PDB file of C-alpha atoms in Angstrom:
ATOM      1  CA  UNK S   8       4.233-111.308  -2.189  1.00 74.00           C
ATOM      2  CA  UNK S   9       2.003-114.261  -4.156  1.00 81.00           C
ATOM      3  CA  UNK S  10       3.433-117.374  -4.048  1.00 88.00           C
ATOM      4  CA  UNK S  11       3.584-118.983  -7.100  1.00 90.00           C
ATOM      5  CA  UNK S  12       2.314-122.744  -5.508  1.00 92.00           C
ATOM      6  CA  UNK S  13      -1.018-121.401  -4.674  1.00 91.00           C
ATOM      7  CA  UNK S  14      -1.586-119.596  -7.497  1.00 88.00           C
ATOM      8  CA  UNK S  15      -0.947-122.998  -9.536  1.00 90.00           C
ATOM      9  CA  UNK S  16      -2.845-124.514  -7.129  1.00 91.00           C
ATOM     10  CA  UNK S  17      -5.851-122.256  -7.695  1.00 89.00           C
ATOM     11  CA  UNK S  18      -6.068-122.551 -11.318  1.00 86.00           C
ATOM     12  CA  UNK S  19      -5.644-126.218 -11.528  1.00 86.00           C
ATOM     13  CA  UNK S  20      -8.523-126.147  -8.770  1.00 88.00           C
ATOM     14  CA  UNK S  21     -10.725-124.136 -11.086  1.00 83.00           C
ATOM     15  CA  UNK S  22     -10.140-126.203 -13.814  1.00 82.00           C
ATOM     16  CA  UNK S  23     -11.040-129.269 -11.895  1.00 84.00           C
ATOM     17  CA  UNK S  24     -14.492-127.637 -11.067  1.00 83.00           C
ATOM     18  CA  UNK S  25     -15.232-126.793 -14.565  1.00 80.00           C
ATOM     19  CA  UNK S  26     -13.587-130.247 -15.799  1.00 83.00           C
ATOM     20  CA  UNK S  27     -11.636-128.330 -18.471  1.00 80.00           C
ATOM     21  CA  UNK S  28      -8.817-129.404 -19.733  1.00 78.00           C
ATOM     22  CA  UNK S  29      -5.753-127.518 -20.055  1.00 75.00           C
ATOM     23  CA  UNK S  30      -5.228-128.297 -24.102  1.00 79.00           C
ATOM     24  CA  UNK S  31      -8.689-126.939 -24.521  1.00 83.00           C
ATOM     25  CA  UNK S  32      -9.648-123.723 -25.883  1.00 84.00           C
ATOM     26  CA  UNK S  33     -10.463-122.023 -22.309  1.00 83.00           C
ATOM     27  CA  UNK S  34     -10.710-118.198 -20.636  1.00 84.00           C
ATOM     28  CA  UNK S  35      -8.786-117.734 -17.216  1.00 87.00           C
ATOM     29  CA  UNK S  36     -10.605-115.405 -15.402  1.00 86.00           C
ATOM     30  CA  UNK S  37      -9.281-113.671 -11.889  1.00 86.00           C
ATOM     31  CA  UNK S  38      -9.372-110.369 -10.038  1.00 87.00           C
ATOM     32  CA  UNK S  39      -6.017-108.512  -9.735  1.00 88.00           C
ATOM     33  CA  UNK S  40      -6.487-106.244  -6.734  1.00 86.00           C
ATOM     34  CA  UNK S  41      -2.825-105.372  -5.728  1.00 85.00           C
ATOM     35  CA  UNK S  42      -0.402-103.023  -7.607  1.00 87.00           C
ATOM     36  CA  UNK S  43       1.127-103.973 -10.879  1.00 87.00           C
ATOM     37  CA  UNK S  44       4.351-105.026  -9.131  1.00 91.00           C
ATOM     38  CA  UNK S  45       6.563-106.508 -11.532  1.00 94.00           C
ATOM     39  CA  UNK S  46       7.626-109.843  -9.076  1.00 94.00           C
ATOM     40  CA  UNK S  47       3.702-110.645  -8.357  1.00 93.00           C
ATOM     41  CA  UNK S  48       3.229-110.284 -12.077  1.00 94.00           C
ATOM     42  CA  UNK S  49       6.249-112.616 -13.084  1.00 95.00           C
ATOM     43  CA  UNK S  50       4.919-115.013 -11.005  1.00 94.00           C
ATOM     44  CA  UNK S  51       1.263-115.019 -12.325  1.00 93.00           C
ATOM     45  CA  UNK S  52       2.534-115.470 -15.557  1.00 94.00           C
ATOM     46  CA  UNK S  53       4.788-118.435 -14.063  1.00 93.00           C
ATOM     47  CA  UNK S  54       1.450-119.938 -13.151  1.00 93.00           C
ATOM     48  CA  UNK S  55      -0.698-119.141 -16.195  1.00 92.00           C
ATOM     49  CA  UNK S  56       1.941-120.801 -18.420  1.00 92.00           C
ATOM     50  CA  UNK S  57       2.879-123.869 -15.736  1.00 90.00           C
ATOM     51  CA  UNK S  58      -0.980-124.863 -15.677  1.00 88.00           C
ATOM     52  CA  UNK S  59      -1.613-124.451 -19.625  1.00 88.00           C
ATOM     53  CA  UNK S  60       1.255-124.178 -21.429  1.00 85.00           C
ATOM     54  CA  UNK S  61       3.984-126.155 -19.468  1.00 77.00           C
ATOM     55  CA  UNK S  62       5.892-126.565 -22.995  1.00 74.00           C
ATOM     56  CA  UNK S  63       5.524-123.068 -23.680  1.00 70.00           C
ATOM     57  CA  UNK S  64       2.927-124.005 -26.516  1.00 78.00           C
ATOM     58  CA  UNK S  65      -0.430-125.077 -26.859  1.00 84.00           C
ATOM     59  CA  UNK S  66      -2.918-126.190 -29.851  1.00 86.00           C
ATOM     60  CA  UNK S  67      -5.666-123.356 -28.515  1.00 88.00           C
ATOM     61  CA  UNK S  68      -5.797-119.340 -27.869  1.00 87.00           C
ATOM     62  CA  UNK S  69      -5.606-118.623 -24.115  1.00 89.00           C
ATOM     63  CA  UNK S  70      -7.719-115.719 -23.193  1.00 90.00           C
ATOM     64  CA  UNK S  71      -7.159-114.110 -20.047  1.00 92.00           C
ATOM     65  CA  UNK S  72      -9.807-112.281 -18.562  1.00 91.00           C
ATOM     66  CA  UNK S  73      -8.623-109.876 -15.425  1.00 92.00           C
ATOM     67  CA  UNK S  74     -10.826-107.218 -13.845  1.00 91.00           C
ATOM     68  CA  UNK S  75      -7.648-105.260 -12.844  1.00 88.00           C
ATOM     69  CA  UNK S  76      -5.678-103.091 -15.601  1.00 91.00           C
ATOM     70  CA  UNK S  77      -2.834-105.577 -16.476  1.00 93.00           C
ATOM     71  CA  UNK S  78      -3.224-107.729 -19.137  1.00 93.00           C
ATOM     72  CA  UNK S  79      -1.011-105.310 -21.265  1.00 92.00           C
ATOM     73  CA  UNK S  80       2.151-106.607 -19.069  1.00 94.00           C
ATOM     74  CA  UNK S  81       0.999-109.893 -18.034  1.00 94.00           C
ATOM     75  CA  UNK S  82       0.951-110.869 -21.741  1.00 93.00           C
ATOM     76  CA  UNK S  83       4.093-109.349 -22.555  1.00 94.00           C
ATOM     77  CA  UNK S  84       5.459-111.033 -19.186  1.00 95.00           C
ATOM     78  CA  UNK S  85       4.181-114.619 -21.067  1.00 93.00           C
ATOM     79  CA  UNK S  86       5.518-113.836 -24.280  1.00 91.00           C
ATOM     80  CA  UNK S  87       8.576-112.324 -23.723  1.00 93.00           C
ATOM     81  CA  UNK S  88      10.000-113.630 -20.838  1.00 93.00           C
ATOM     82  CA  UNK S  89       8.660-116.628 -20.436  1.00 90.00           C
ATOM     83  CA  UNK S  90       8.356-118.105 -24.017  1.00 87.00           C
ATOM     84  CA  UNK S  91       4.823-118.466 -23.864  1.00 86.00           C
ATOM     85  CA  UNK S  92       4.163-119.334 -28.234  1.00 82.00           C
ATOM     86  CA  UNK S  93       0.877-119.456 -28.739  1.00 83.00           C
ATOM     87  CA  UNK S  94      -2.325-117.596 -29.317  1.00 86.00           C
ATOM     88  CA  UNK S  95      -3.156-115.025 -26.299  1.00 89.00           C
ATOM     89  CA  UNK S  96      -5.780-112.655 -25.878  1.00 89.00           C
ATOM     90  CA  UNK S  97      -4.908-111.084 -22.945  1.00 90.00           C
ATOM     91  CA  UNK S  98      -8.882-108.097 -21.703  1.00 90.00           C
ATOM     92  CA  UNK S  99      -8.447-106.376 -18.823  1.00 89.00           C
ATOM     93  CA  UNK S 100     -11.367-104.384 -17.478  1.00 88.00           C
ATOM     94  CA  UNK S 101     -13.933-107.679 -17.122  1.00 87.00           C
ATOM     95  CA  UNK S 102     -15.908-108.701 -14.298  1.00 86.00           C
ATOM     96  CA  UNK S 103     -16.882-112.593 -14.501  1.00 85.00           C
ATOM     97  CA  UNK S 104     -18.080-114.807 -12.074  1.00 80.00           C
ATOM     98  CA  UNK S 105     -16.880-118.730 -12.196  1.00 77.00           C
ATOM     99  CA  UNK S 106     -19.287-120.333 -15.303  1.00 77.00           C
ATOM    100  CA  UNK S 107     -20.052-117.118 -16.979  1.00 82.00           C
ATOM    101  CA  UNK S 108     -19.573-117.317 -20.744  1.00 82.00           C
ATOM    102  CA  UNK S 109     -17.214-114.837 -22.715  1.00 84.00           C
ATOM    103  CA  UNK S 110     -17.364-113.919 -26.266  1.00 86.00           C
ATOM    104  CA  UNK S 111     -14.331-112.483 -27.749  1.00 86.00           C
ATOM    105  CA  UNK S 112     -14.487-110.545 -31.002  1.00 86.00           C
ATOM    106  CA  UNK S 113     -11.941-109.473 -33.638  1.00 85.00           C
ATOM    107  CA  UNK S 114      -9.850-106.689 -32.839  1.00 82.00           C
ATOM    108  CA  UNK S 115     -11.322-103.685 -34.353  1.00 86.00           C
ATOM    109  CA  UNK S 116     -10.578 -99.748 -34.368  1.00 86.00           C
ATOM    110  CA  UNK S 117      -8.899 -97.884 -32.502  1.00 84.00           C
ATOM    111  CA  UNK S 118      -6.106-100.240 -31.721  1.00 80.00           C
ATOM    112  CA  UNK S 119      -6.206-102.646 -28.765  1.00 77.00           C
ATOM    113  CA  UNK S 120     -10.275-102.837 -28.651  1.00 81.00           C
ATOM    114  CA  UNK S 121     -11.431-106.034 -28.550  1.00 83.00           C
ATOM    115  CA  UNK S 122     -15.655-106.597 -28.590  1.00 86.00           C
ATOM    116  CA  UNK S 123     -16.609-109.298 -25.675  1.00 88.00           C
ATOM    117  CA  UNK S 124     -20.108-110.654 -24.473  1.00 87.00           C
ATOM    118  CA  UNK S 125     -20.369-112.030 -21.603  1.00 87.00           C
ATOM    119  CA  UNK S 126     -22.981-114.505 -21.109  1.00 86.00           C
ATOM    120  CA  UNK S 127     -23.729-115.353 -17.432  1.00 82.00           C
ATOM    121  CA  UNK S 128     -25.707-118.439 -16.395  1.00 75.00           C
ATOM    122  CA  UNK S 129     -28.766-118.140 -14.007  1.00 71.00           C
ATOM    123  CA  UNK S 130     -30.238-121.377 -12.220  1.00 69.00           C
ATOM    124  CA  UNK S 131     -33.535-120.788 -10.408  1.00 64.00           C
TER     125      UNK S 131
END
């Protein structure tokens, strides 16, 4: 079982390292590696929406980027459930590594498909 505490604690750490703020326009990327169990999910979502929506809205889109194939549910989760109002863009499938870049297109044809670049930094 996740416990909700870290996970809050891990996204307000990543935050920190990137010195975003939670108000701003921002992409919360993570690797879901367990089984879409309903409980671990509910409690992500508790975390995503503690850490940038703790009023249940927010001035900016939230895009959630998760390698795993969940972001169907976890956005319904936020919305649904747990009042989340705002703008969410919720791509499964992505791989990105902490201060890569992402792009996120209109939705296009068929439904659900959403063009993203991602833009990864190199330092030499």
């Amino acid at each position: 079982m996740i416990s909700l505490d870290d996970l809050t604690t891990a996204l307000e750490q990543a935050m920190l390292r990137q010195n975003r703020s939670p108000n701003e326009l921002i992409a919360l990327a993570f690797a879901w590696t367990e089984p879409p169990d309903y409980r671990d999910l509910a409690t992500l979502a508790r975390a995503i929406k503690t850490i940038a929506a703790p009023h249940g809205t927010r001035q900016e889109a939230l895009v959630l980027a998760i390698d795993g194939d969940i972001a169907l549910t976890l956005g319904r989760i936020l919305h649904r459930e747990f009042g989340f109002d705002t703008a969410l863009i919720s791509i499964d499938g992505l791989h990105l590594r902490e201060l890569d870049f992402v792009d996120v297109g209109e939705p296009i044809e068929p439904p659900g498909v959403v063009p993203v670049v991602i833009k990864s930094l190199l330092f030499s």
